[in-house]
Coordinates of C-alpha atoms and ligand atoms in Angstrom, one line a residue:
M288 CA 11.2 -16.3 9.2
S289 CA 8.9 -18.1 11.6
N290 CA 5.2 -17.9 11.1
A291 CA 4.7 -17.5 14.9
Y292 CA 4.7 -13.7 14.2
S293 CA 1.7 -11.8 15.4
V294 CA 0.3 -9.2 13.2
S295 CA -2.6 -6.9 13.9
I296 CA -4.6 -5.3 11.1
V297 CA -6.6 -2.3 12.2
G298 CA -9.8 -1.6 10.3
P299 CA -12.2 -4.3 8.9
G300 CA -12.8 -2.5 5.6
A301 CA -12.0 -3.8 2.1
L302 CA -8.2 -3.6 2.4
G303 CA -8.2 -4.6 6.1
C304 CA -10.1 -7.8 5.5
L305 CA -7.9 -8.6 2.4
F306 CA -4.7 -8.1 4.4
A307 CA -6.0 -10.1 7.4
G308 CA -7.1 -13.0 5.2
K309 CA -3.9 -13.2 3.2
L310 CA -1.7 -13.1 6.4
A311 CA -3.9 -15.7 8.1
K312 CA -3.6 -17.9 5.0
A313 CA 0.2 -17.6 5.2
G314 CA 0.1 -18.9 8.8
F315 CA 0.6 -15.7 10.8
R316 CA -1.2 -15.1 14.1
V317 CA -3.6 -12.4 12.9
H318 CA -5.8 -10.1 14.9
L319 CA -8.3 -7.9 13.0
I320 CA -9.1 -4.8 15.1
D321 CA -12.4 -3.0 15.0
Y322 CA -13.7 -0.5 17.5
K323 CA -17.3 -1.6 17.2
Q324 CA -18.1 -4.5 19.6
E325 CA -21.2 -5.7 17.8
R326 CA -19.3 -6.0 14.5
V327 CA -16.4 -7.7 16.3
N328 CA -18.9 -10.3 17.6
R329 CA -20.3 -10.9 14.1
L330 CA -16.8 -11.1 12.5
I331 CA -15.8 -13.7 15.1
K332 CA -18.9 -15.7 14.4
N333 CA -18.9 -15.4 10.6
G334 CA -15.2 -15.1 9.8
I335 CA -14.0 -13.2 6.7
E336 CA -14.3 -14.2 3.1
I337 CA -12.0 -13.3 0.2
I338 CA -13.2 -13.8 -3.3
E339 CA -10.7 -13.9 -6.1
G340 CA -12.0 -14.7 -9.6
D341 CA -14.4 -17.6 -9.1
K342 CA -12.6 -18.8 -5.9
S343 CA -13.8 -18.0 -2.4
E344 CA -12.0 -18.7 0.8
Q345 CA -13.2 -18.3 4.4
Y346 CA -10.9 -17.5 7.4
H347 CA -11.7 -17.6 11.1
I348 CA -9.3 -15.2 12.8
H349 CA -9.0 -13.4 16.1
V350 CA -11.1 -10.2 16.1
N351 CA -10.7 -7.7 18.9
T352 CA -11.7 -4.1 19.9
H353 CA -8.1 -3.3 21.0
I354 CA -4.7 -4.1 19.6
P355 CA -3.1 -6.7 21.8
T356 CA 0.4 -6.1 23.2
M357 CA 3.5 -8.0 21.9
Q358 CA 2.7 -7.6 18.2
D359 CA 5.4 -7.9 15.7
L360 CA 3.6 -5.6 13.3
V361 CA 0.5 -3.4 13.3
I362 CA -0.9 -2.4 10.0
V363 CA -3.2 0.6 10.1
L364 CA -5.9 0.5 7.4
V365 CA -8.7 2.5 9.1
K366 CA -10.3 5.5 7.3
S367 CA -8.2 8.6 7.8
Y368 CA -10.8 10.3 9.9
S369 CA -10.4 7.5 12.5
T370 CA -6.7 7.7 12.9
A371 CA -6.9 10.2 15.8
N372 CA -9.0 7.6 17.8
L373 CA -6.5 4.8 17.7
I374 CA -4.9 3.4 20.9
L375 CA -1.5 2.0 19.9
P376 CA 0.7 -0.5 21.9
P377 CA 4.1 0.9 22.9
D378 CA 7.4 -0.1 21.2
T379 CA 5.7 -1.8 18.3
P380 CA 6.3 -1.3 14.6
I381 CA 3.3 0.5 13.1
L382 CA 2.8 0.5 9.3
T383 CA 0.2 2.9 7.9
L384 CA -1.1 2.2 4.4
Q385 CA -4.0 4.6 4.7
N386 CA -5.2 7.1 2.1
G387 CA -4.5 10.8 2.3
L388 CA -2.2 13.2 4.1
G389 CA -1.7 13.7 7.8
N390 CA -2.1 10.1 9.1
V391 CA 1.6 9.6 9.8
E392 CA 1.9 12.8 11.8
I393 CA -1.0 11.7 14.1
L394 CA 0.5 8.2 14.5
C395 CA 4.0 9.7 15.3
K396 CA 2.4 11.9 18.0
K397 CA 0.8 8.8 19.6
T398 CA 3.7 6.4 19.6
G399 CA 6.9 8.2 18.5
S400 CA 8.3 8.5 15.0
E401 CA 10.9 5.7 15.7
N402 CA 8.1 3.1 15.5
I403 CA 6.5 4.3 12.3
L404 CA 6.6 2.9 8.8
A405 CA 4.5 4.4 6.1
G406 CA 3.5 3.8 2.5
I407 CA 0.7 3.0 0.1
T408 CA -0.8 0.0 -1.5
T409 CA -2.4 -0.3 -5.0
E410 CA -4.1 -3.6 -4.1
A411 CA -7.7 -3.2 -5.3
S412 CA -10.4 -4.7 -3.1
T413 CA -14.2 -4.1 -2.8
L414 CA -16.2 -4.7 0.3
I415 CA -19.2 -6.6 -0.8
E416 CA -20.7 -6.9 2.7
E417 CA -19.3 -6.9 6.2
G418 CA -16.3 -9.3 6.3
K419 CA -16.7 -10.2 2.7
V420 CA -14.3 -8.7 0.0
R421 CA -13.6 -9.2 -3.6
H422 CA -9.9 -8.9 -4.5
T423 CA -10.3 -7.2 -7.9
A424 CA -6.7 -6.6 -8.8
S425 CA -3.3 -7.3 -7.3
G426 CA -1.1 -4.3 -6.9
T427 CA 2.1 -3.1 -5.3
T428 CA 2.7 -2.2 -1.6
I429 CA 5.4 0.4 -1.2
L430 CA 6.7 1.1 2.3
G431 CA 9.5 2.9 4.0
S432 CA 10.7 3.8 7.5
W433 CA 9.6 7.2 8.7
T434 CA 12.7 7.6 10.8
T435 CA 14.5 4.6 12.2
A436 CA 12.1 1.7 12.2
S437 CA 13.4 -1.4 10.4
V438 CA 11.6 -2.3 7.1
K439 CA 13.1 -5.8 6.9
E440 CA 10.5 -7.7 9.0
P441 CA 7.4 -5.8 7.7
K442 CA 8.6 -6.4 4.1
E443 CA 9.2 -10.1 4.8
I444 CA 5.8 -10.6 6.5
L445 CA 3.9 -9.0 3.6
E446 CA 5.9 -10.9 1.0
R447 CA 5.3 -14.2 2.8
A448 CA 1.6 -13.4 2.5
G449 CA 1.9 -13.0 -1.2
F450 CA 2.0 -9.3 -1.5
Y451 CA 4.4 -7.6 -4.0
V452 CA 6.4 -5.2 -1.9
E453 CA 8.8 -2.3 -2.8
V454 CA 10.8 -0.3 -0.3
T455 CA 11.2 3.4 -0.6
N456 CA 13.5 5.8 1.2
S457 CA 10.9 8.6 0.9
P458 CA 7.5 7.3 2.1
S459 CA 6.2 10.9 2.3
Q460 CA 6.8 11.3 -1.5
V461 CA 5.0 8.1 -2.3
I462 CA 2.1 9.2 -0.1
W463 CA 1.9 12.6 -1.8
E464 CA 2.0 10.9 -5.2
K465 CA -1.0 8.7 -4.3
T466 CA -2.9 11.5 -2.7
A467 CA -2.5 13.7 -5.8
I468 CA -3.9 10.9 -7.9
N469 CA -6.7 10.3 -5.5
A470 CA -7.4 14.0 -5.4
G471 CA -8.3 13.8 -9.1
I472 CA -10.0 10.4 -9.4
N473 CA -11.9 9.9 -6.1
P474 CA -14.0 13.1 -5.9
L475 CA -14.8 13.1 -9.6
T476 CA -15.9 9.5 -9.8
A477 CA -18.0 10.1 -6.6
I478 CA -19.6 13.2 -7.9
L479 CA -20.3 11.8 -11.3
N480 CA -21.2 8.3 -10.0
I481 CA -19.0 6.6 -12.6
P482 CA -16.3 3.9 -12.6
N483 CA -12.7 5.1 -12.9
G484 CA -12.3 4.4 -16.6
M485 CA -15.2 6.7 -17.6
L486 CA -13.2 9.7 -16.5
L487 CA -11.1 9.2 -19.6
K488 CA -14.1 9.0 -21.9
I489 CA -15.8 12.2 -20.9
R490 CA -13.8 15.1 -22.3
E491 CA -14.7 17.6 -19.7
A492 CA -14.2 15.1 -16.8
R493 CA -10.8 14.2 -18.2
E494 CA -9.8 17.9 -18.3
L495 CA -10.9 18.4 -14.7
L496 CA -9.0 15.3 -13.7
R497 CA -5.9 16.8 -15.1
E498 CA -6.5 20.2 -13.5
L499 CA -7.1 18.6 -10.1
V500 CA -3.9 16.5 -10.2
I501 CA -1.9 19.6 -11.4
E502 CA -3.3 21.6 -8.4
A503 CA -2.3 18.9 -6.0
S504 CA 1.2 18.5 -7.6
K505 CA 1.8 22.3 -7.2
V506 CA 0.9 22.1 -3.5
A507 CA 3.3 19.1 -3.2
G508 CA 5.9 21.3 -4.9
T509 CA 5.5 23.9 -2.1
E510 CA 6.6 21.2 0.4
G511 CA 9.7 20.4 -1.7
Y512 CA 8.4 17.3 -3.6
R513 CA 9.4 16.8 -7.2
F514 CA 8.1 14.0 -9.3
S515 CA 10.1 12.2 -12.0
R516 CA 6.9 11.5 -14.0
S517 CA 4.0 13.7 -14.8
L518 CA 1.3 12.8 -12.2
V519 CA -1.4 13.6 -14.7
E520 CA 0.0 10.8 -16.9
V521 CA 0.1 8.5 -13.9
A522 CA -3.5 9.3 -12.9
E523 CA -4.7 8.6 -16.5
E524 CA -2.8 5.3 -16.4
V525 CA -4.5 4.4 -13.1
C526 CA -7.9 5.2 -14.6
E527 CA -7.1 2.9 -17.5
K528 CA -5.8 0.0 -15.4
T529 CA -8.7 0.3 -12.9
A530 CA -11.3 1.2 -15.6
D531 CA -14.1 -0.9 -14.1
N532 CA -13.3 -0.1 -10.4
I533 CA -15.6 1.8 -8.3
S534 CA -13.3 4.2 -6.4
S535 CA -13.3 4.0 -2.6
M536 CA -14.9 7.4 -2.4
L537 CA -17.8 6.4 -4.7
Q538 CA -18.2 3.2 -2.6
D539 CA -18.5 5.3 0.5
I540 CA -21.0 7.8 -1.1
R541 CA -23.1 4.9 -2.4
A542 CA -23.1 3.3 1.1
G543 CA -24.1 6.6 2.7
K544 CA -20.8 6.6 4.7
R545 CA -18.4 9.5 5.4
T546 CA -15.6 9.8 2.8
E547 CA -11.9 10.5 3.2
I548 CA -12.2 13.9 1.4
D549 CA -10.8 15.8 4.4
A550 CA -7.5 13.9 4.3
I551 CA -7.3 14.2 0.5
S552 CA -8.7 17.4 -1.1
G553 CA -9.3 19.1 2.3
E554 CA -5.6 18.7 3.2
I555 CA -4.5 19.9 -0.2
V556 CA -6.6 23.1 0.1
R557 CA -5.4 23.6 3.7
R558 CA -1.7 23.1 2.8
G559 CA -2.1 25.2 -0.4
T560 CA -3.6 28.1 1.7
S561 CA -0.7 27.9 4.1
A562 CA 1.7 28.3 1.1
F563 CA -0.3 31.2 -0.4
L564 CA -1.3 28.9 -3.3
T565 CA -5.0 28.8 -4.3
T566 CA -6.5 25.5 -5.4
P567 CA -9.9 26.6 -6.7
R568 CA -11.0 23.3 -8.4
T569 CA -9.9 21.2 -5.4
K570 CA -11.9 23.5 -3.2
V571 CA -15.1 23.1 -5.3
V572 CA -14.9 19.3 -5.4
Y573 CA -14.2 19.3 -1.7
Q574 CA -17.3 21.3 -1.1
L575 CA -19.4 19.1 -3.4
I576 CA -18.3 15.9 -1.7
R577 CA -18.9 17.4 1.8
S578 CA -22.4 18.3 0.5
L579 CA -23.0 14.8 -0.9
E580 CA -22.0 13.3 2.4
Q581 CA -24.5 15.5 4.3
R582 CA -27.2 14.8 1.8
E583 CA -26.5 11.0 2.3
I584 CA -26.7 11.4 6.0
A585 CA -29.7 13.8 6.1
Ligands
PAF248 O1 -9.2 5.1 -3.6 C1 -9.3 4.3 -4.6 O2 -10.3 3.8 -5.0 C2 -8.0 4.0 -5.3 O3 -6.9 4.6 -4.6 C3 -7.9 4.4 -6.8 C4 -6.5 4.5 -7.3 C5 -8.6 5.7 -7.0 C6 -8.5 3.3 -7.7 O4 -9.9 3.1 -7.5

């Protein structure tokens, strides 16, 4: 594979900067896309920095407000509430690795399902400041074709950049699985202001974590998804493995930013309601996070 491939990364957050930096390091022509012109100017001037252990590397890459045409791959890593605002180039493979439910459907509407690949990543990255991230743990990136897009090149591009990649035939199942886990860990860590691992140490919090993941799994069940492993066990394992991590939702709350609660708990409540299934605990944490967001903004 030639390194002359052009890849756009949409969203200059913790994961967006990590993916952009790693791809640039591997020699790809990388464009980082951000809708805010002033931040684009600063990112062009200052570059991006990735810290891993006690090593730090700086990359000067192209940064634009719009995705250029003729891209070999576009990786969408914007917050879920920004998906609807994206302008996508035609006939280009688009890979979403975003959190929550509903992103793929919005992207399909914009560009046609034949261009869409979807999945998740468990790479852990923290935004220290604009353009500067700490890669706290390597993970797995799982991707699959939504309908007919080829997975071969996207997989090779990511592997070439050092990511561990798995291919799935059912990206929607993988997205549901991650969303159910996020529906437990993210709001609870954000409300309690604790790192992921503490959820296992507080008896009542652990109980609530289990109940939230069970509610989410039941809603997934109404859409036909069955999981080979208990998602409660998976969620507890994630808390253990990422014990010191500050979840993305807690990072947002601490920074006074809007969270992705709508695409996680909000979607679970909405889809549960459509299936005549109540999700009382999910609804309460949804209401609490929405309240926290408004308290932060007020
Ligand atoms: O959103 C996050 O922070 C992560 O998906 C997870 C798994 C909760 C770990 O922090």
